[in-house]
XYZ file of C-alpha atoms in Angstrom:
427
model
C -39.506 4.664 5.935
C -38.079 1.614 7.198
C -35.658 -0.964 6.067
C -36.280 -4.512 4.958
C -35.271 -5.417 8.874
C -38.899 -4.472 9.859
C -42.053 -5.134 8.441
C -43.466 -3.865 5.512
C -41.055 -1.200 4.643
C -38.150 -0.493 2.253
C -35.299 -2.719 1.119
C -32.021 -1.277 1.380
C -29.831 -2.386 -1.940
C -27.599 -5.104 -1.047
C -24.713 -2.966 -2.383
C -25.353 -0.075 0.003
C -25.571 -2.059 3.073
C -22.385 -3.736 2.240
C -20.511 -0.391 2.225
C -21.141 -0.577 5.685
C -19.130 -3.353 6.909
C -16.139 -2.595 4.517
C -14.331 -0.911 7.155
C -14.094 -3.836 9.452
C -12.505 -5.930 7.013
C -9.541 -3.595 6.933
C -10.170 -2.747 3.418
C -10.632 0.899 1.710
C -13.502 2.716 3.463
C -16.713 2.943 1.061
C -15.021 1.871 -1.994
C -16.914 -2.110 -2.066
C -16.556 -5.374 -0.877
C -12.676 -6.530 -1.600
C -12.234 -9.306 -3.305
C -8.948 -10.926 -5.109
C -6.975 -8.845 -7.370
C -5.180 -10.212 -10.344
C -1.895 -9.973 -8.863
C -2.856 -11.894 -5.859
C -4.447 -14.451 -8.238
C -1.166 -14.727 -9.781
C 0.629 -14.901 -6.653
C -1.607 -18.066 -5.830
C -1.387 -19.699 -9.197
C 1.393 -22.054 -10.210
C 1.348 -21.114 -13.999
C 0.539 -17.947 -15.763
C 0.482 -17.668 -19.293
C -0.294 -15.182 -22.622
C -2.059 -17.435 -24.875
C -3.880 -16.806 -28.470
C -7.298 -18.726 -29.766
C -6.281 -21.045 -32.357
C -9.165 -23.122 -32.978
C -12.221 -24.304 -31.396
C -14.414 -27.633 -32.186
C -18.656 -27.371 -31.298
C -19.886 -30.196 -29.620
C -22.190 -32.480 -31.270
C -25.699 -30.836 -31.471
C -27.282 -34.036 -29.646
C -24.709 -33.678 -26.799
C -24.594 -29.746 -26.619
C -25.262 -29.041 -22.905
C -27.439 -26.384 -21.377
C -26.482 -22.543 -21.202
C -26.104 -23.058 -17.618
C -24.232 -25.817 -17.911
C -21.593 -24.211 -20.733
C -21.003 -21.602 -18.262
C -19.974 -23.727 -15.380
C -16.300 -22.458 -14.662
C -14.255 -25.358 -13.857
C -11.919 -26.610 -16.596
C -10.448 -29.911 -17.113
C -8.104 -31.685 -19.523
C -9.519 -32.256 -22.860
C -10.405 -36.005 -23.400
C -11.389 -36.317 -19.699
C -13.855 -39.426 -20.149
C -15.835 -38.402 -17.475
C -17.256 -35.492 -19.047
C -19.665 -35.120 -21.877
C -18.700 -34.306 -25.090
C -18.963 -30.415 -24.910
C -16.238 -29.801 -27.478
C -12.811 -28.186 -26.892
C -11.082 -24.998 -27.717
C -7.220 -25.001 -28.631
C -4.545 -22.267 -27.564
C -1.079 -21.301 -28.394
C 1.060 -19.927 -25.799
C 2.572 -16.860 -26.353
C 4.450 -15.924 -23.473
C 5.001 -17.436 -19.782
C 4.995 -15.384 -16.929
C 4.919 -18.207 -14.268
C 5.644 -21.911 -14.409
C 8.443 -23.744 -15.684
C 8.048 -27.227 -17.772
C 8.279 -28.677 -21.220
C 4.405 -28.135 -21.672
C 4.845 -24.366 -20.815
C 6.884 -22.663 -23.224
C 6.059 -20.299 -26.072
C 4.703 -22.368 -29.128
C 3.305 -24.888 -26.749
C -0.598 -25.697 -27.173
C -3.123 -26.097 -24.311
C -6.744 -27.658 -25.354
C -9.360 -27.010 -22.769
C -12.601 -28.962 -22.568
C -15.605 -26.416 -23.599
C -16.208 -24.868 -26.985
C -15.416 -21.233 -26.641
C -16.069 -19.054 -29.864
C -12.853 -16.641 -30.694
C -10.851 -14.995 -33.271
C -7.867 -16.375 -34.354
C -4.706 -14.755 -32.481
C -7.125 -13.177 -29.833
C -5.183 -13.099 -26.957
C -6.046 -14.549 -23.076
C -5.180 -14.823 -19.968
C -4.740 -18.539 -18.416
C -3.644 -19.317 -14.845
C -3.409 -22.737 -13.415
C -3.375 -24.898 -10.380
C -0.931 -27.729 -10.079
C -2.858 -30.766 -9.009
C -2.112 -34.506 -10.125
C -2.099 -32.467 -13.262
C -2.143 -28.744 -14.313
C -5.764 -27.334 -13.715
C -6.392 -24.227 -16.012
C -8.742 -21.746 -14.560
C -11.415 -20.184 -17.160
C -9.635 -18.362 -19.838
C -9.964 -14.385 -19.657
C -9.736 -11.860 -22.673
C -6.951 -9.839 -22.298
C -4.656 -7.449 -24.379
C -0.882 -7.399 -24.283
C -0.820 -4.445 -22.844
C -2.896 -5.407 -19.801
C -0.353 -8.838 -19.303
C 2.499 -6.365 -19.411
C 0.842 -4.703 -16.408
C 0.301 -7.585 -14.621
C 3.924 -9.152 -15.192
C 5.375 -5.944 -14.019
C 3.149 -5.501 -10.989
C 4.678 -5.636 -7.502
C 3.986 -8.519 -5.669
C 1.251 -8.894 -2.799
C 4.349 -9.063 -0.320
C 5.848 -5.736 -1.667
C 6.098 -2.761 0.539
C 2.355 -1.017 0.141
C 3.589 2.146 -0.734
C 5.625 0.440 -3.737
C 2.314 -1.331 -4.663
C -0.371 1.399 -4.375
C 2.222 3.825 -6.417
C 2.050 1.254 -9.504
C -1.270 1.049 -9.492
C -2.055 4.507 -8.860
C -0.772 5.082 -12.746
C -3.355 2.517 -13.852
C -6.443 4.265 -12.632
C -8.699 4.822 -15.534
C -6.424 3.233 -17.805
C -8.160 2.914 -21.645
C -8.119 -0.846 -21.217
C -11.385 -1.725 -18.846
C -9.852 -4.865 -17.498
C -6.554 -2.866 -16.364
C -8.475 0.190 -15.325
C -10.791 -2.231 -12.735
C -8.176 -4.473 -11.627
C -5.977 -1.180 -10.560
C -9.003 -0.116 -8.703
C -9.528 -3.350 -6.807
C -6.194 -3.061 -5.740
C -7.173 0.350 -4.173
C -10.253 -1.188 -2.653
C -8.495 -3.862 -0.989
C -5.950 -1.327 0.773
C -6.429 0.149 3.925
C -6.960 3.704 4.069
C -3.756 4.498 6.066
C -2.015 2.867 3.233
C -2.956 5.539 1.002
C -1.714 8.174 3.040
C 1.890 8.209 1.955
C 1.051 8.740 -1.909
C -0.952 12.056 -1.221
C 1.839 14.178 -2.687
C 1.610 11.993 -6.052
C -2.202 11.497 -6.405
C -3.144 12.702 -9.767
C -5.439 15.493 -8.568
C -6.468 17.057 -12.104
C -7.347 13.653 -13.075
C -9.610 12.861 -9.833
C -11.404 16.125 -10.606
C -12.102 15.106 -14.172
C -13.234 11.479 -13.488
C -15.533 12.807 -10.412
C -17.616 14.608 -12.903
C -17.183 12.358 -15.928
C -20.479 10.611 -16.423
C -18.630 7.625 -17.870
C -16.827 6.850 -14.644
C -18.225 3.683 -12.931
C -19.981 5.380 -9.643
C -19.072 2.908 -7.344
C -15.307 3.799 -8.336
C -15.944 7.505 -7.674
C -16.214 6.556 -3.534
C -11.945 6.145 -4.241
C -11.884 9.168 -6.066
C -13.947 11.469 -3.846
C -11.789 10.383 -0.751
C -8.394 10.844 -2.755
C -9.403 14.428 -3.663
C -10.084 14.913 -0.297
C -6.345 14.239 0.770
C -4.780 15.884 -2.110
C -7.114 18.425 -2.839
C -7.544 22.480 -1.767
C -10.392 24.891 -1.549
C -11.218 25.015 -5.300
C -11.747 20.836 -4.898
C -13.658 21.569 -1.510
C -16.291 23.520 -3.567
C -16.208 21.116 -6.411
C -17.225 18.206 -4.114
C -19.818 20.627 -2.150
C -21.081 21.128 -5.766
C -21.464 17.459 -6.245
C -23.202 16.821 -3.196
C -26.057 19.366 -3.538
C -26.891 18.397 -7.074
C -30.251 17.243 -7.305
C -30.724 13.816 -8.640
C -33.688 11.499 -8.813
C -31.027 8.450 -8.598
C -29.646 6.495 -6.171
C -26.098 7.999 -6.073
C -24.077 4.893 -4.851
C -20.738 7.380 -4.959
C -21.935 9.600 -2.476
C -20.445 8.331 0.480
C -16.689 8.523 -0.805
C -17.626 12.115 -2.091
C -18.817 13.581 1.311
C -16.095 11.583 2.961
C -13.332 13.694 0.675
C -15.580 16.697 1.465
C -15.746 16.259 5.387
C -11.606 15.863 4.972
C -11.545 19.365 3.505
C -14.208 21.095 4.586
C -13.985 19.898 8.483
C -16.424 21.572 10.941
C -17.989 23.654 8.186
C -18.497 20.477 6.160
C -20.069 18.691 8.933
C -22.843 21.417 9.253
C -23.744 21.571 5.958
C -24.263 17.526 5.831
C -26.183 18.112 8.940
C -28.583 20.210 7.157
C -28.823 19.222 3.988
C -28.742 15.439 4.622
C -28.999 14.116 8.017
C -31.685 15.968 9.510
C -34.869 15.392 8.127
C -36.976 17.739 5.973
C -40.993 16.909 6.501
C -43.270 18.161 4.254
C -47.079 17.521 3.743
C -47.832 15.529 0.882
C -51.646 15.032 -0.484
C -52.791 11.308 -0.820
C -54.994 10.042 -3.496
C -57.466 9.586 -1.325
C -57.310 13.779 -0.256
C -55.550 12.952 3.155
C -52.322 14.254 4.087
C -49.031 12.558 4.732
C -46.066 13.829 6.500
C -43.029 12.606 4.055
C -39.196 13.184 4.495
C -37.533 15.080 1.213
C -34.389 13.810 1.720
C -33.650 10.246 0.263
C -32.674 7.576 2.288
C -29.628 6.900 0.105
C -28.225 10.559 0.799
C -28.842 10.292 4.464
C -27.012 6.679 4.706
C -24.161 8.256 2.514
C -23.928 11.145 4.968
C -23.934 8.805 7.829
C -21.259 6.733 6.169
C -19.493 9.959 5.487
C -19.489 11.030 9.496
C -18.437 7.464 10.532
C -15.440 7.950 7.990
C -14.803 11.004 9.529
C -14.660 9.456 13.211
C -12.630 6.474 12.126
C -10.062 8.104 10.092
C -9.832 11.952 10.309
C -10.535 12.699 13.597
C -7.926 15.191 13.681
C -10.110 17.280 11.601
C -13.050 17.843 13.668
C -13.582 17.313 17.229
C -14.920 14.006 18.431
C -17.539 15.354 20.377
C -19.023 17.346 17.535
C -18.936 14.284 15.524
C -21.382 12.889 18.147
C -23.608 15.673 17.685
C -23.927 14.748 14.016
C -24.833 11.063 14.375
C -27.295 11.869 17.314
C -29.174 13.835 14.797
C -29.582 10.443 12.955
C -31.883 9.091 16.032
C -34.610 11.021 14.881
C -34.745 8.629 11.572
C -36.627 5.213 12.473
C -35.109 4.061 8.893
C -31.272 4.761 10.260
C -32.135 4.959 13.952
C -30.435 1.442 14.610
C -27.345 2.338 12.611
C -26.636 5.717 14.662
C -27.026 3.659 18.229
C -24.668 0.782 17.148
C -21.883 3.572 16.402
C -22.969 6.189 19.314
C -22.675 2.935 21.047
C -19.006 2.119 19.776
C -18.033 6.048 20.427
C -18.780 5.334 23.815
C -21.312 8.427 23.956
C -23.217 7.642 26.968
C -24.764 11.187 27.566
C -27.795 10.283 25.474
C -29.278 7.349 27.201
C -32.532 8.844 28.307
C -33.193 9.428 24.763
C -32.093 6.285 23.673
C -34.492 4.511 26.338
C -37.229 6.827 24.976
C -37.078 5.412 21.385
C -37.805 1.704 22.973
C -41.345 0.812 21.086
C -42.018 4.645 20.395
C -44.145 5.027 17.395
C -42.377 4.812 14.191
C -39.296 3.098 15.846
C -41.089 -0.260 17.343
C -39.133 -2.570 15.116
C -36.888 -5.529 16.274
C -33.726 -4.059 14.903
C -34.082 -0.847 16.590
C -34.698 -2.649 19.905
C -31.933 -5.018 19.392
C -29.640 -1.910 18.927
C -30.885 -0.159 22.083
C -30.233 -3.277 24.036
C -26.904 -3.660 22.843
C -26.230 0.052 23.492
C -27.000 -0.343 27.160
C -25.159 -3.756 27.661
C -22.076 -1.968 26.269
C -22.152 0.927 28.405
C -23.094 -1.314 31.354
C -19.691 -3.192 30.604
C -17.579 0.231 30.483
C -16.269 0.148 33.646
C -12.651 1.758 34.077
C -10.016 -0.596 35.049
C -9.431 -0.850 38.941
C -12.762 0.817 39.619
C -14.277 -0.557 43.152
C -17.963 0.795 42.099
C -19.766 1.150 39.049
C -19.658 5.001 37.709
C -22.750 6.715 36.907
C -23.109 5.790 33.533
C -22.579 2.101 34.200
C -25.400 2.205 37.033
C -27.719 4.433 34.901
C -27.385 1.445 31.786
C -28.237 -1.569 34.293
C -31.229 0.250 35.272
C -32.317 0.683 31.940
C -31.630 -2.977 31.341
C -33.671 -4.028 34.451
C -36.695 -1.844 32.927
C -36.247 -3.419 29.521
C -35.717 -7.134 30.968
C -39.490 -6.603 32.501
C -40.789 -5.616 29.454
C -39.112 -7.801 26.672
C -37.265 -10.712 28.777
C -36.849 -12.606 26.034
C -35.782 -10.532 23.415
C -32.851 -8.932 25.801
C -31.850 -12.706 26.816
C -31.347 -13.426 23.234
C -29.136 -10.142 22.352
C -27.231 -10.984 25.505
C -26.590 -14.377 24.217
C -25.500 -13.633 20.563
C -23.744 -10.260 21.139
C -19.998 -10.167 21.488
C -17.837 -7.430 23.028
C -14.761 -6.319 23.043
């Protein structure tokens, strides 16, 4: 099976692919795409207030906008003559966390364009940016406890350990907004910033969350990594059980679960992932026409998760397993046409030049004749050819060999090699 980068193959869900680039952004590996948490949004705002819903006026029926127009986010002061009559909503300020003016005080009122249904006394968070007037963002429903959580949260420029220790207490908080925001703070944080919190991590609760069907699956990537940092042999066994459990669904939490497991299990865990997730397991499956087809019984998503865990081990926990041993695990992935380009890219990044002949064999081979794999192979040899030690007067053997392979590829695919050379960037 092949991904959407080839022709006629399986599409990788965007969320799964997105996990592959998170570490490059300096955020938590495997936790999902970084995005501004509420504390950052508050720091960027000129006014932050807790308001309660007072009343709302519906637009005239003839002027009521379509649903897509009603959901358009920008807000502007009520009565703006440039706007259609889309109704209005009135809020009363309960508390101001940021912003000082006569208009921003408890008991003051804010009237926003657009009819927004609500219950009298219902609480909302409003943030505003000062332009020619104070422009309010879309109201966000919030509880009193949620607003207190935001008011007390450390500023974005506070020491990382201080910030994360505060948000650690609110992971899986009963208030959904608070729980989601506390998780996002960790998703935005580099892995190294979590290390000082190891002794404070709630190990018992992490165990519970990991096996709770109600926990948001993508949050388990964080919780799995955390348990790998603070856990013991019992936790290693629990994570192993989670990894080996059979499931017909795509398990988005597996990269983090497997990463935590490798942190605890080291070489033994790497051997398990190789056998159970990385190495293809082929069986002959009878087709409707009676013919037999060779199919891999290990789902793509499980192997991809294991690949991410091996990347994690190299990037963040290399002291747990020898680098050469980690390379051996990634070499196994070369045998899977649906993941070979990922493996080749990592092996180039890790300067694994011992496998040049094997990489060259894959170029245009059956099941591997896809543009993405060819580009990855070319980049591999270009990277290797540039790996000349400082002060060297002659090319070392691995460089000379890579240049020879590049010459061969230039004869076979001159345009593709030229394109890859043109659009590749090297450190």
